[in-house]
Amino acid sequence: MSVVGIDFGTLNTVIAVARNRGVDVIVNEVSNRATPSLVGFGPKSRYLGEAAKTQEISNLKNTVGSLKRLAGRSLNDPDIQIEQQYISAKLVDVNGQVGAEVSYLGEKRQFNATELVAMFLSKIKQITANEIKLPVSDVVMSVPAWFTDIQRRSLIDAAEIAGLKMLRLMNDTTAVALGWGITKLDLPSGDEKPRRVAFIDIGHSNYTCSIVEFKKGELAVRSTAFDRHLGGRNFDKALVDHLHKEFLGKYKIDIATNPKAMTRVLAAAEKLKKILSANQQGPLNIESLMNDIDVRAMITRQEFEAMVEPLLNRVHVPLEQALADAKLTKDDIDIIEVVGGGSRVPAVKERIQAFFGKPLSFTMNADEAVARGCAFSCAILSPVFKVRDFAVQDIISYPIEFCWEKDADIPDEDTSLIVFNKGNVLPSTKILTFYRKQPFDLEARYAKPEELPGKIPAFIGRFSVKGVKATGGPDDFMICKLKARVNIHGILNVESAYYVEDQEVEEEVKEDENGEKKDADVSIFMMSESTPSTAGLKKSYAVVDAEEGMDARQSKRRKTRAENAPDSLLGQTDVDLSDRELISESSKAMDTDAAKDGKPKTRKVKKQVRKGELPIVSATQSLDEKAKHAAAEKEAAMVMEDKLVADTEEKKNELETYIYDLRNKLDDQYADLASEEEKAKIRAKLDACEDWLYDEGDDATKAVYIAKMDEIKALAGPIVQRHFEKVEAERQAVQARIEA
Ligand code: ATP
Ligand code: K
Ligand code: MG
């Protein structure tokens, strides 16, 4: 079982694996430590990763990049218009999600963003499996903190389509923070002031700053702020815009009219940008860019910085926001760690340093820190790997509210409530209480749509609570409890619902091994505040915080606890931590009849006793199982097809090489071992095969190449045998001489 971390970048993807002695970044099939995040399509197969990059210039219309930024988005989103500037394939609408239209296997085909991401992840899976020689399933993958529910669901669907099990989608900077913290042995403990680190990641397309507090064995993200549209590619674009104008004047060519020229200038601009990170000036030369014209330019760092001044002026914004959200000042930050390829621009570093007024740290590998952090997270979450426990507590990026229809029986009921605020810890579970006589629906949505990227709709999901009916009791309402959870991926679900009844019970007060009050009836839940009295019903709901803290430890603890959890009155055993925590919380507030004479302590409490489950029908933005299954089969078929094409190509190459080799050997080591007649016959066969290869045999099947090879081998067999015998005889002669 493997433990894998994936930094799925806009430009490059980095894979890290946990091995016995630590975490290593692995190389792909051409020994690169990062793989281009690109998929391409050809007449016979797909080109994924490096192959897509190699083909890019000659296959622009069928090459798609910026994959993660397409996931879960729609074509009419203004953000997607921005992406189209960086993507050479045509973006189209595919059943509501953006996708690409390409020519594949000689046909026009459309693939949606989830499918495109799945294709790339399936390549990442292959690269990893080839390198570590183990099957790959469990992964932790990075995601920008600003990704919403629908974007995250798309990435998880894509991973599943590719046959990967997502243990966690982890925010980029949180992954960096984990990688930083897990290796530190001197973190503050107990009541000491936590160590505060600002993690800054500037990638190819986006820029994030998280402020994170560390203590021994744990980290808590305090705030995360971002610029969704600031990264290396914006700097490249500034250079391209400049060169566009310069070439118009100097060479009278308009690169904007020629996609191939544009792509070549973009690639050259990126190279020039990197040169300018280390030098005061740099050249740009492109031969025969357009209309047979060679272009050249020389740009100084100063000129470059003037071009990107508007971008540099945005650098301080997320930093300020992150401090404000964390309610901290610059002086509270102990360390500023900077990662991401985009941070290598000297002027960017200068702006960040000027903002904080202190030196920056570059102790982490700028290109690999995210992937390494993800691999650590995967190791922590994986049941098969032992790693120092380190708890990771992240936060929610946008407030989430629930809305429902007014119940006619409850006159002054509200119809919406913000359940998860921005900055709420993640993962987190909250219990919602409703008083109802019949089944009802509720909708979850982002409370501030204007904060969402582009035009992402506020809608998150619709949840129908079934099985609700009038109780026939004094107030006739069923008290319905809904468990809403933002999970470890940052995705919202209503995970379960049940109903309770008010009862007075006497119970023993026990202490469990953690010194925590253990409640026998874990199904019983008491609200600590605003408990509506069923008599004078005022408010129809109450939300009680059941926040979970440190996910890593708890996700393990959770398993054992669920197993050990005593059966409830109804015999349900699937009680999760949040309930238990709630109970211990609310129990504290209760009176206990603590007998001092050694008799068991008991207390009389009014409790809501769990009476039964309520079925929930969820409509979220994940693919349903059937669609996911179909997509997975489609992907698996394409993987097989690609493999067949690759194998065929390999057999063809083998045949070509064999022809060439044999022809040489006939003049060399086989020369004296065959008659002229035999040799002439084989040569004729080789010539015929070669002619065939360059003609109709150029595009034959694997079986045909193998058959051709066998035909030649049959002809050459006797000679090869004679050669073998000759070599063997010589060997024996040498052996005999040694033994004599
Ligand atoms: P994102 O995080 O935005 O999704 P990513 O993870 O793919 O994207 P990175 O790999 O962190 O991005 O960074 C890639 C960017 O860094 C590119 O724009 C690249 O040109 C830029 N970059 C890399 N090296 C240098 C350098 N020496 N000087 C300037 N820029 C550089
Ligand atoms: K990356
Ligand atoms: Mg990145």
Coordinates of N, CA, C and O and ligand atoms in Angstrom, one line a residue, residues 7-14 34-35 37 68-69 142 144 172 201-208 228 230-236 269-278 304 339-346 366-368 370, ligand 1:
D7 N 0.9 17.4 -5.5 CA 0.6 18.9 -5.7 C 0.2 19.1 -7.1 O 1.0 19.1 -8.0
F8 N -1.1 19.2 -7.2 CA -1.7 19.4 -8.5 C -1.7 20.9 -8.9 O -2.6 21.6 -8.5
G9 N -0.6 21.3 -9.6 CA -0.4 22.7 -9.9 C -1.1 23.1 -11.2 O -1.4 22.2 -12.0
T10 N -1.2 24.4 -11.4 CA -1.8 24.9 -12.6 C -0.8 24.6 -13.8 O -1.2 24.2 -14.9
L11 N 0.5 24.7 -13.5 CA 1.5 24.5 -14.5 C 2.1 23.1 -14.4 O 2.3 22.4 -15.4
N12 N 2.5 22.8 -13.2 CA 3.3 21.5 -12.9 C 2.7 20.8 -11.8 O 2.2 21.4 -10.8
T13 N 2.8 19.4 -11.9 CA 2.4 18.6 -10.8 C 3.5 17.8 -10.2 O 4.4 17.3 -10.9
V14 N 3.6 17.9 -8.9 CA 4.7 17.2 -8.2 C 4.2 16.1 -7.3 O 3.1 16.2 -6.7
A34 N 8.9 17.3 -11.8 CA 7.6 17.9 -11.9 C 7.1 17.5 -13.3 O 7.8 17.4 -14.3
T35 N 5.8 17.2 -13.4 CA 5.1 16.8 -14.7 C 4.2 17.9 -15.1 O 3.4 18.4 -14.4
S37 N 1.1 19.9 -16.1 CA -0.3 19.6 -15.9 C -1.1 19.8 -17.2 O -1.8 20.7 -17.3
K68 N -6.9 22.3 -13.3 CA -7.6 22.4 -12.0 C -8.5 23.6 -12.0 O -9.5 23.6 -11.3
R69 N -8.1 24.6 -12.7 CA -8.9 25.9 -12.7 C -10.2 25.7 -13.5 O -11.1 26.6 -13.4
S142 N -3.4 18.5 -3.2 CA -3.5 19.9 -2.8 C -4.6 20.6 -3.6 O -4.9 20.2 -4.7
P144 N -6.3 24.8 -4.0 CA -6.2 26.2 -3.5 C -7.3 26.4 -2.4 O -8.4 25.9 -2.5
D172 N -3.3 24.2 -0.2 CA -1.9 24.3 -0.6 C -1.0 24.7 0.6 O -0.1 24.1 1.0
D201 N 2.5 31.1 -0.7 CA 2.7 30.3 -1.9 C 2.3 31.1 -3.1 O 1.1 31.5 -3.2
I202 N 3.3 31.4 -4.0 CA 3.0 32.1 -5.2 C 3.2 31.1 -6.3 O 4.4 30.7 -6.6
G203 N 2.2 30.6 -7.0 CA 2.4 29.6 -8.0 C 2.3 30.2 -9.4 O 2.8 31.4 -9.6
H204 N 1.8 29.5 -10.3 CA 1.7 29.9 -11.7 C 0.5 30.8 -11.9 O 0.5 31.7 -12.7
S205 N -0.5 30.5 -11.2 CA -1.8 31.3 -11.4 C -2.4 31.9 -10.2 O -3.2 32.8 -10.3
N206 N -2.0 31.5 -9.0 CA -2.6 32.1 -7.8 C -1.6 32.2 -6.6 O -0.5 31.6 -6.6
Y207 N -2.0 33.0 -5.7 CA -1.2 33.5 -4.6 C -2.0 33.4 -3.3 O -3.1 33.9 -3.2
T208 N -1.4 32.7 -2.3 CA -2.1 32.5 -1.0 C -1.2 32.8 0.2 O 0.0 32.5 0.1
R228 N -6.7 35.2 -6.3 CA -7.0 34.0 -7.2 C -6.4 34.2 -8.6 O -6.3 33.3 -9.4
L230 N -3.2 35.9 -9.3 CA -1.9 36.5 -9.3 C -0.9 35.4 -9.2 O -0.8 34.7 -8.2
G231 N -0.1 35.2 -10.2 CA 0.9 34.1 -10.2 C 1.9 34.3 -11.4 O 1.8 35.3 -12.1
G232 N 2.8 33.4 -11.5 CA 3.9 33.5 -12.5 C 3.3 33.8 -13.9 O 3.9 34.6 -14.7
R233 N 2.2 33.3 -14.3 CA 1.7 33.4 -15.6 C 1.3 34.9 -15.9 O 1.3 35.3 -17.1
N234 N 0.9 35.6 -14.9 CA 0.6 37.1 -15.1 C 1.9 37.8 -15.4 O 1.8 38.8 -16.2
F235 N 3.0 37.4 -14.8 CA 4.3 38.0 -15.2 C 4.7 37.7 -16.6 O 5.2 38.6 -17.3
D236 N 4.5 36.5 -17.0 CA 4.8 36.1 -18.4 C 3.9 36.9 -19.3 O 4.4 37.4 -20.4
A269 N 9.1 34.0 -23.1 CA 8.9 35.0 -22.1 C 9.1 34.4 -20.7 O 9.8 35.0 -19.8
E270 N 8.6 33.2 -20.5 CA 8.8 32.5 -19.2 C 10.2 32.3 -19.0 O 10.7 32.5 -17.9
K271 N 10.9 31.9 -20.0 CA 12.4 31.6 -19.9 C 13.1 32.9 -19.5 O 13.9 32.9 -18.6
L272 N 12.8 33.9 -20.2 CA 13.4 35.2 -20.0 C 13.1 35.7 -18.6 O 14.0 36.2 -17.9
K273 N 11.9 35.5 -18.1 CA 11.5 35.9 -16.7 C 12.4 35.2 -15.7 O 12.9 35.8 -14.8
K274 N 12.7 33.9 -16.0 CA 13.5 33.2 -15.0 C 15.0 33.7 -15.1 O 15.6 33.8 -14.1
I275 N 15.4 34.0 -16.3 CA 16.8 34.6 -16.4 C 16.9 35.9 -15.6 O 17.9 36.1 -14.9
L276 N 15.8 36.7 -15.7 CA 15.8 38.0 -15.0 C 15.8 37.9 -13.5 O 16.0 38.8 -12.8
S277 N 15.4 36.6 -13.0 CA 15.4 36.4 -11.6 C 16.8 36.4 -11.1 O 17.1 36.6 -9.9
A278 N 17.8 36.0 -11.9 CA 19.1 35.8 -11.5 C 20.1 36.8 -12.2 O 21.2 37.0 -11.7
F304 N 11.6 45.1 -16.9 CA 10.6 44.0 -16.5 C 9.8 44.5 -15.3 O 8.6 44.4 -15.3
V339 N 7.1 29.9 -0.5 CA 7.3 28.8 -1.5 C 6.5 29.2 -2.8 O 5.9 30.2 -2.9
G340 N 6.7 28.2 -3.8 CA 6.0 28.4 -5.1 C 6.9 29.1 -6.1 O 7.7 30.0 -5.7
G341 N 6.9 28.6 -7.3 CA 7.8 29.1 -8.3 C 7.7 30.6 -8.6 O 8.7 31.3 -8.8
G342 N 6.5 31.1 -8.4 CA 6.3 32.5 -8.7 C 7.0 33.5 -7.7 O 7.2 34.6 -8.0
S343 N 7.4 32.9 -6.6 CA 8.0 33.7 -5.5 C 9.5 34.0 -5.9 O 10.2 34.7 -5.2
R344 N 10.0 33.4 -7.0 CA 11.4 33.6 -7.3 C 11.7 34.9 -7.9 O 12.9 35.3 -8.1
V345 N 10.7 35.6 -8.3 CA 10.9 37.0 -8.9 C 11.4 37.9 -7.8 O 10.7 38.1 -6.8
P346 N 12.6 38.4 -7.9 CA 13.1 39.2 -6.8 C 12.2 40.3 -6.3 O 12.1 40.6 -5.1
A366 N 11.0 25.3 -2.7 CA 9.8 26.1 -3.2 C 8.9 25.3 -4.1 O 7.7 25.5 -4.2
D367 N 9.5 24.3 -4.9 CA 8.7 23.6 -5.8 C 8.1 22.3 -5.2 O 7.2 21.7 -5.8
E368 N 8.6 21.8 -4.1 CA 8.2 20.5 -3.6 C 7.5 20.5 -2.3 O 7.0 19.5 -1.8
V370 N 4.7 21.7 -1.2 CA 3.2 21.3 -1.1 C 3.1 19.8 -1.3 O 2.3 19.2 -0.5
Ligands
ATP1 P1 -0.5 27.1 -8.9 O1 0.1 26.9 -7.6 O2 -0.8 28.6 -9.2 O3 -1.6 26.2 -9.3 P2 1.9 25.8 -9.8 O4 1.9 25.1 -8.5 O5 1.9 24.9 -11.1 O6 0.7 26.7 -10.0 P3 4.6 26.6 -9.3 O7 5.1 25.3 -9.9 O8 4.6 26.8 -7.9 O9 3.1 26.8 -9.9 O10 5.3 27.8 -10.0 C1 5.3 27.9 -11.4 C2 5.6 29.3 -11.8 O11 6.9 29.7 -11.2 C3 5.7 29.6 -13.3 O12 5.1 30.7 -13.6 C4 7.2 29.7 -13.4 O13 7.6 30.5 -14.6 C5 7.6 30.4 -12.2 N1 9.0 30.3 -11.9 C6 9.8 29.2 -11.7 N2 11.1 29.4 -11.5 C7 11.2 30.8 -11.6 C8 12.3 31.7 -11.5 N3 13.5 31.2 -11.4 N4 12.0 33.0 -11.7 C9 10.8 33.4 -11.9 N5 9.7 32.6 -12.0 C10 9.9 31.3 -11.8

